[in-house]
C-alpha cells in the first residue's frame, strides 16, 4: 500500500499517522472508560489534583491523537501529545523509585512513552516544515 500522495502535499504518511493516532486514541479511551481507576492510580503515585489532571491529560492525548490522525492543527496536536508524555511519564512510570518487583514493568512503560514522545516530536517538526 503506497501513500506517496500524502508526502507529496506536505503531510506525513497517512498509514503512519493512523497507526500512531489510533493507538493513542485507544489509550485515551481506555483512560476515560476507567477514569476512576486511573485517578486512583495517579493519586497513589502522588500526582497532585489527580481528579482534575488525569481527565485533562487524557483530553490532551485524545485531542492530539485525533489531530495527528486527520492532520488538523498538526503542530498543536503533536504538542498536545508531547505535553501528555512529558507530564505523565516521569510521574507515572518512575522505575527508579519502585521496588524490584515493579521496576521492570515501570521501565518498559517509561521507555514506551519516551518512544511515543519521540514520534510526537517528529510530527511537530514535520508540521513546522523542518
mmCIF file of the C-alpha atoms, coordinates in Angstrom:
data_MODEL
# 
_entry.id   MODEL 
# 
loop_
_atom_site.group_PDB 
_atom_site.id 
_atom_site.type_symbol 
_atom_site.label_atom_id 
_atom_site.label_alt_id 
_atom_site.label_comp_id 
_atom_site.label_asym_id 
_atom_site.label_entity_id 
_atom_site.label_seq_id 
_atom_site.pdbx_PDB_ins_code 
_atom_site.Cartn_x 
_atom_site.Cartn_y 
_atom_site.Cartn_z 
_atom_site.occupancy 
_atom_site.B_iso_or_equiv 
_atom_site.pdbx_formal_charge 
_atom_site.auth_seq_id 
_atom_site.auth_comp_id 
_atom_site.auth_asym_id 
_atom_site.auth_atom_id 
_atom_site.pdbx_PDB_model_num 
ATOM 1   C CA . UNK A 1 1   ? 0.000   0.000  0.000  1.00 0.00 ? 1   UNK A CA 1 
ATOM 2   C CA . UNK A 1 2   ? 1.564   3.245  -1.070 1.00 0.00 ? 2   UNK A CA 1 
ATOM 3   C CA . UNK A 1 3   ? 0.583   6.572  0.323  1.00 0.00 ? 3   UNK A CA 1 
ATOM 4   C CA . UNK A 1 4   ? 3.148   8.679  -1.506 1.00 0.00 ? 4   UNK A CA 1 
ATOM 5   C CA . UNK A 1 5   ? 0.421   11.175 -2.387 1.00 0.00 ? 5   UNK A CA 1 
ATOM 6   C CA . UNK A 1 6   ? 0.384   12.197 1.282  1.00 0.00 ? 6   UNK A CA 1 
ATOM 7   C CA . UNK A 1 7   ? 4.035   13.151 1.332  1.00 0.00 ? 7   UNK A CA 1 
ATOM 8   C CA . UNK A 1 8   ? 3.709   14.988 -1.976 1.00 0.00 ? 8   UNK A CA 1 
ATOM 9   C CA . UNK A 1 9   ? 1.352   17.520 -0.388 1.00 0.00 ? 9   UNK A CA 1 
ATOM 10  C CA . UNK A 1 10  ? 3.414   18.025 2.742  1.00 0.00 ? 10  UNK A CA 1 
ATOM 11  C CA . UNK A 1 11  ? 1.709   15.522 5.015  1.00 0.00 ? 11  UNK A CA 1 
ATOM 12  C CA . UNK A 1 12  ? 3.466   12.579 6.605  1.00 0.00 ? 12  UNK A CA 1 
ATOM 13  C CA . UNK A 1 13  ? 2.356   9.058  5.769  1.00 0.00 ? 13  UNK A CA 1 
ATOM 14  C CA . UNK A 1 14  ? -1.377  8.512  6.242  1.00 0.00 ? 14  UNK A CA 1 
ATOM 15  C CA . UNK A 1 15  ? -0.744  4.958  7.367  1.00 0.00 ? 15  UNK A CA 1 
ATOM 16  C CA . UNK A 1 16  ? 1.834   6.116  9.913  1.00 0.00 ? 16  UNK A CA 1 
ATOM 17  C CA . UNK A 1 17  ? -0.467  8.838  11.218 1.00 0.00 ? 17  UNK A CA 1 
ATOM 18  C CA . UNK A 1 18  ? -3.432  6.476  11.519 1.00 0.00 ? 18  UNK A CA 1 
ATOM 19  C CA . UNK A 1 19  ? -1.405  3.822  13.329 1.00 0.00 ? 19  UNK A CA 1 
ATOM 20  C CA . UNK A 1 20  ? 0.105   6.360  15.745 1.00 0.00 ? 20  UNK A CA 1 
ATOM 21  C CA . UNK A 1 21  ? -3.138  8.267  16.307 1.00 0.00 ? 21  UNK A CA 1 
ATOM 22  C CA . UNK A 1 22  ? -5.250  5.132  16.562 1.00 0.00 ? 22  UNK A CA 1 
ATOM 23  C CA . UNK A 1 23  ? -3.069  3.638  19.248 1.00 0.00 ? 23  UNK A CA 1 
ATOM 24  C CA . UNK A 1 24  ? -3.021  6.859  21.251 1.00 0.00 ? 24  UNK A CA 1 
ATOM 25  C CA . UNK A 1 25  ? -6.776  7.369  20.881 1.00 0.00 ? 25  UNK A CA 1 
ATOM 26  C CA . UNK A 1 26  ? -7.336  3.813  22.137 1.00 0.00 ? 26  UNK A CA 1 
ATOM 27  C CA . UNK A 1 27  ? -5.173  4.568  25.188 1.00 0.00 ? 27  UNK A CA 1 
ATOM 28  C CA . UNK A 1 28  ? -7.130  7.755  25.867 1.00 0.00 ? 28  UNK A CA 1 
ATOM 29  C CA . UNK A 1 29  ? -10.469 5.969  25.532 1.00 0.00 ? 29  UNK A CA 1 
ATOM 30  C CA . UNK A 1 30  ? -9.273  3.258  27.920 1.00 0.00 ? 30  UNK A CA 1 
ATOM 31  C CA . UNK A 1 31  ? -8.393  6.008  30.401 1.00 0.00 ? 31  UNK A CA 1 
ATOM 32  C CA . UNK A 1 32  ? -11.839 7.556  30.042 1.00 0.00 ? 32  UNK A CA 1 
ATOM 33  C CA . UNK A 1 33  ? -13.694 4.260  30.436 1.00 0.00 ? 33  UNK A CA 1 
ATOM 34  C CA . UNK A 1 34  ? -11.822 3.589  33.687 1.00 0.00 ? 34  UNK A CA 1 
ATOM 35  C CA . UNK A 1 35  ? -11.364 7.167  34.829 1.00 0.00 ? 35  UNK A CA 1 
ATOM 36  C CA . UNK A 1 36  ? -11.970 6.385  38.474 1.00 0.00 ? 36  UNK A CA 1 
ATOM 37  C CA . UNK A 1 37  ? -9.275  3.702  38.442 1.00 0.00 ? 37  UNK A CA 1 
ATOM 38  C CA . UNK A 1 38  ? -6.827  5.923  36.569 1.00 0.00 ? 38  UNK A CA 1 
ATOM 39  C CA . UNK A 1 39  ? -7.392  8.760  39.037 1.00 0.00 ? 39  UNK A CA 1 
ATOM 40  C CA . UNK A 1 40  ? -6.885  6.378  41.967 1.00 0.00 ? 40  UNK A CA 1 
ATOM 41  C CA . UNK A 1 41  ? -3.651  5.075  40.443 1.00 0.00 ? 41  UNK A CA 1 
ATOM 42  C CA . UNK A 1 42  ? -2.367  8.602  39.803 1.00 0.00 ? 42  UNK A CA 1 
ATOM 43  C CA . UNK A 1 43  ? -3.339  9.597  43.331 1.00 0.00 ? 43  UNK A CA 1 
ATOM 44  C CA . UNK A 1 44  ? -1.412  6.600  44.697 1.00 0.00 ? 44  UNK A CA 1 
ATOM 45  C CA . UNK A 1 45  ? 1.609   7.748  42.681 1.00 0.00 ? 45  UNK A CA 1 
ATOM 46  C CA . UNK A 1 46  ? 1.405   11.140 44.400 1.00 0.00 ? 46  UNK A CA 1 
ATOM 47  C CA . UNK A 1 47  ? 0.048   13.142 41.462 1.00 0.00 ? 47  UNK A CA 1 
ATOM 48  C CA . UNK A 1 48  ? -1.413  16.367 42.868 1.00 0.00 ? 48  UNK A CA 1 
ATOM 49  C CA . UNK A 1 49  ? -5.063  17.089 41.982 1.00 0.00 ? 49  UNK A CA 1 
ATOM 50  C CA . UNK A 1 50  ? -5.269  13.754 40.170 1.00 0.00 ? 50  UNK A CA 1 
ATOM 51  C CA . UNK A 1 51  ? -9.054  14.088 39.881 1.00 0.00 ? 51  UNK A CA 1 
ATOM 52  C CA . UNK A 1 52  ? -8.519  17.104 37.603 1.00 0.00 ? 52  UNK A CA 1 
ATOM 53  C CA . UNK A 1 53  ? -5.169  16.327 35.995 1.00 0.00 ? 53  UNK A CA 1 
ATOM 54  C CA . UNK A 1 54  ? -5.987  12.818 34.788 1.00 0.00 ? 54  UNK A CA 1 
ATOM 55  C CA . UNK A 1 55  ? -9.026  13.915 32.733 1.00 0.00 ? 55  UNK A CA 1 
ATOM 56  C CA . UNK A 1 56  ? -7.125  16.969 31.455 1.00 0.00 ? 56  UNK A CA 1 
ATOM 57  C CA . UNK A 1 57  ? -4.112  14.883 30.427 1.00 0.00 ? 57  UNK A CA 1 
ATOM 58  C CA . UNK A 1 58  ? -6.384  12.333 28.794 1.00 0.00 ? 58  UNK A CA 1 
ATOM 59  C CA . UNK A 1 59  ? -8.046  15.162 26.866 1.00 0.00 ? 59  UNK A CA 1 
ATOM 60  C CA . UNK A 1 60  ? -4.625  16.277 25.614 1.00 0.00 ? 60  UNK A CA 1 
ATOM 61  C CA . UNK A 1 61  ? -3.902  12.751 24.455 1.00 0.00 ? 61  UNK A CA 1 
ATOM 62  C CA . UNK A 1 62  ? -7.260  12.212 22.768 1.00 0.00 ? 62  UNK A CA 1 
ATOM 63  C CA . UNK A 1 63  ? -7.401  15.607 21.088 1.00 0.00 ? 63  UNK A CA 1 
ATOM 64  C CA . UNK A 1 64  ? -3.805  15.422 19.976 1.00 0.00 ? 64  UNK A CA 1 
ATOM 65  C CA . UNK A 1 65  ? -4.192  11.938 18.569 1.00 0.00 ? 65  UNK A CA 1 
ATOM 66  C CA . UNK A 1 66  ? -7.271  12.910 16.558 1.00 0.00 ? 66  UNK A CA 1 
ATOM 67  C CA . UNK A 1 67  ? -5.495  15.983 15.230 1.00 0.00 ? 67  UNK A CA 1 
ATOM 68  C CA . UNK A 1 68  ? -2.463  13.996 14.138 1.00 0.00 ? 68  UNK A CA 1 
ATOM 69  C CA . UNK A 1 69  ? -4.626  11.345 12.514 1.00 0.00 ? 69  UNK A CA 1 
ATOM 70  C CA . UNK A 1 70  ? -6.547  13.922 10.497 1.00 0.00 ? 70  UNK A CA 1 
ATOM 71  C CA . UNK A 1 71  ? -3.562  16.279 10.190 1.00 0.00 ? 71  UNK A CA 1 
ATOM 72  C CA . UNK A 1 72  ? -5.678  19.096 11.636 1.00 0.00 ? 72  UNK A CA 1 
ATOM 73  C CA . UNK A 1 73  ? -3.670  21.716 13.525 1.00 0.00 ? 73  UNK A CA 1 
ATOM 74  C CA . UNK A 1 74  ? -0.751  19.277 13.436 1.00 0.00 ? 74  UNK A CA 1 
ATOM 75  C CA . UNK A 1 75  ? 1.713   21.375 15.454 1.00 0.00 ? 75  UNK A CA 1 
ATOM 76  C CA . UNK A 1 76  ? -0.827  21.920 18.213 1.00 0.00 ? 76  UNK A CA 1 
ATOM 77  C CA . UNK A 1 77  ? -1.909  18.276 18.040 1.00 0.00 ? 77  UNK A CA 1 
ATOM 78  C CA . UNK A 1 78  ? 1.646   16.985 18.241 1.00 0.00 ? 78  UNK A CA 1 
ATOM 79  C CA . UNK A 1 79  ? 2.375   19.404 21.064 1.00 0.00 ? 79  UNK A CA 1 
ATOM 80  C CA . UNK A 1 80  ? -0.665  18.121 22.970 1.00 0.00 ? 80  UNK A CA 1 
ATOM 81  C CA . UNK A 1 81  ? 0.580   14.559 22.669 1.00 0.00 ? 81  UNK A CA 1 
ATOM 82  C CA . UNK A 1 82  ? 4.107   15.614 23.655 1.00 0.00 ? 82  UNK A CA 1 
ATOM 83  C CA . UNK A 1 83  ? 2.776   17.537 26.676 1.00 0.00 ? 83  UNK A CA 1 
ATOM 84  C CA . UNK A 1 84  ? 0.898   14.427 27.769 1.00 0.00 ? 84  UNK A CA 1 
ATOM 85  C CA . UNK A 1 85  ? 4.012   12.257 27.652 1.00 0.00 ? 85  UNK A CA 1 
ATOM 86  C CA . UNK A 1 86  ? 6.287   14.877 29.205 1.00 0.00 ? 86  UNK A CA 1 
ATOM 87  C CA . UNK A 1 87  ? 3.899   15.344 32.111 1.00 0.00 ? 87  UNK A CA 1 
ATOM 88  C CA . UNK A 1 88  ? 2.791   11.767 32.638 1.00 0.00 ? 88  UNK A CA 1 
ATOM 89  C CA . UNK A 1 89  ? 5.880   9.661  32.018 1.00 0.00 ? 89  UNK A CA 1 
ATOM 90  C CA . UNK A 1 90  ? 8.164   10.665 34.910 1.00 0.00 ? 90  UNK A CA 1 
ATOM 91  C CA . UNK A 1 91  ? 5.287   10.747 37.402 1.00 0.00 ? 91  UNK A CA 1 
ATOM 92  C CA . UNK A 1 92  ? 3.531   7.531  36.495 1.00 0.00 ? 92  UNK A CA 1 
ATOM 93  C CA . UNK A 1 93  ? 6.454   5.369  35.388 1.00 0.00 ? 93  UNK A CA 1 
ATOM 94  C CA . UNK A 1 94  ? 9.134   6.238  37.941 1.00 0.00 ? 94  UNK A CA 1 
ATOM 95  C CA . UNK A 1 95  ? 11.059  2.980  37.600 1.00 0.00 ? 95  UNK A CA 1 
ATOM 96  C CA . UNK A 1 96  ? 13.915  4.421  39.671 1.00 0.00 ? 96  UNK A CA 1 
ATOM 97  C CA . UNK A 1 97  ? 11.642  4.809  42.719 1.00 0.00 ? 97  UNK A CA 1 
ATOM 98  C CA . UNK A 1 98  ? 9.800   1.483  42.834 1.00 0.00 ? 98  UNK A CA 1 
ATOM 99  C CA . UNK A 1 99  ? 10.682  -1.873 44.328 1.00 0.00 ? 99  UNK A CA 1 
ATOM 100 C CA . UNK A 1 100 ? 12.394  -4.587 42.322 1.00 0.00 ? 100 UNK A CA 1 
ATOM 101 C CA . UNK A 1 101 ? 9.119   -6.390 41.589 1.00 0.00 ? 101 UNK A CA 1 
ATOM 102 C CA . UNK A 1 102 ? 7.635   -3.376 39.778 1.00 0.00 ? 102 UNK A CA 1 
ATOM 103 C CA . UNK A 1 103 ? 10.824  -1.985 38.261 1.00 0.00 ? 103 UNK A CA 1 
ATOM 104 C CA . UNK A 1 104 ? 10.830  -3.983 35.023 1.00 0.00 ? 104 UNK A CA 1 
ATOM 105 C CA . UNK A 1 105 ? 7.218   -3.106 34.142 1.00 0.00 ? 105 UNK A CA 1 
ATOM 106 C CA . UNK A 1 106 ? 7.685   0.576  35.008 1.00 0.00 ? 106 UNK A CA 1 
ATOM 107 C CA . UNK A 1 107 ? 10.899  0.740  32.960 1.00 0.00 ? 107 UNK A CA 1 
ATOM 108 C CA . UNK A 1 108 ? 9.132   -0.835 29.984 1.00 0.00 ? 108 UNK A CA 1 
ATOM 109 C CA . UNK A 1 109 ? 6.253   1.651  30.258 1.00 0.00 ? 109 UNK A CA 1 
ATOM 110 C CA . UNK A 1 110 ? 8.699   4.537  30.672 1.00 0.00 ? 110 UNK A CA 1 
ATOM 111 C CA . UNK A 1 111 ? 10.632  3.541  27.544 1.00 0.00 ? 111 UNK A CA 1 
ATOM 112 C CA . UNK A 1 112 ? 7.435   3.051  25.528 1.00 0.00 ? 112 UNK A CA 1 
ATOM 113 C CA . UNK A 1 113 ? 6.301   6.533  26.493 1.00 0.00 ? 113 UNK A CA 1 
ATOM 114 C CA . UNK A 1 114 ? 9.675   8.041  25.605 1.00 0.00 ? 114 UNK A CA 1 
ATOM 115 C CA . UNK A 1 115 ? 9.416   6.337  22.212 1.00 0.00 ? 115 UNK A CA 1 
ATOM 116 C CA . UNK A 1 116 ? 5.932   7.766  21.636 1.00 0.00 ? 116 UNK A CA 1 
ATOM 117 C CA . UNK A 1 117 ? 7.180   11.189 22.740 1.00 0.00 ? 117 UNK A CA 1 
ATOM 118 C CA . UNK A 1 118 ? 9.883   10.928 20.089 1.00 0.00 ? 118 UNK A CA 1 
ATOM 119 C CA . UNK A 1 119 ? 7.278   10.190 17.422 1.00 0.00 ? 119 UNK A CA 1 
ATOM 120 C CA . UNK A 1 120 ? 5.179   13.161 18.564 1.00 0.00 ? 120 UNK A CA 1 
ATOM 121 C CA . UNK A 1 121 ? 8.248   15.390 18.217 1.00 0.00 ? 121 UNK A CA 1 
ATOM 122 C CA . UNK A 1 122 ? 8.750   14.094 14.667 1.00 0.00 ? 122 UNK A CA 1 
ATOM 123 C CA . UNK A 1 123 ? 5.170   15.084 13.816 1.00 0.00 ? 123 UNK A CA 1 
ATOM 124 C CA . UNK A 1 124 ? 5.633   18.529 15.385 1.00 0.00 ? 124 UNK A CA 1 
ATOM 125 C CA . UNK A 1 125 ? 8.795   19.126 13.377 1.00 0.00 ? 125 UNK A CA 1 
ATOM 126 C CA . UNK A 1 126 ? 7.182   17.800 10.180 1.00 0.00 ? 126 UNK A CA 1 
ATOM 127 C CA . UNK A 1 127 ? 4.247   20.178 10.658 1.00 0.00 ? 127 UNK A CA 1 
ATOM 128 C CA . UNK A 1 128 ? 6.673   23.056 11.174 1.00 0.00 ? 128 UNK A CA 1 
ATOM 129 C CA . UNK A 1 129 ? 8.285   22.241 7.835  1.00 0.00 ? 129 UNK A CA 1 
ATOM 130 C CA . UNK A 1 130 ? 11.601  21.224 9.342  1.00 0.00 ? 130 UNK A CA 1 
# 
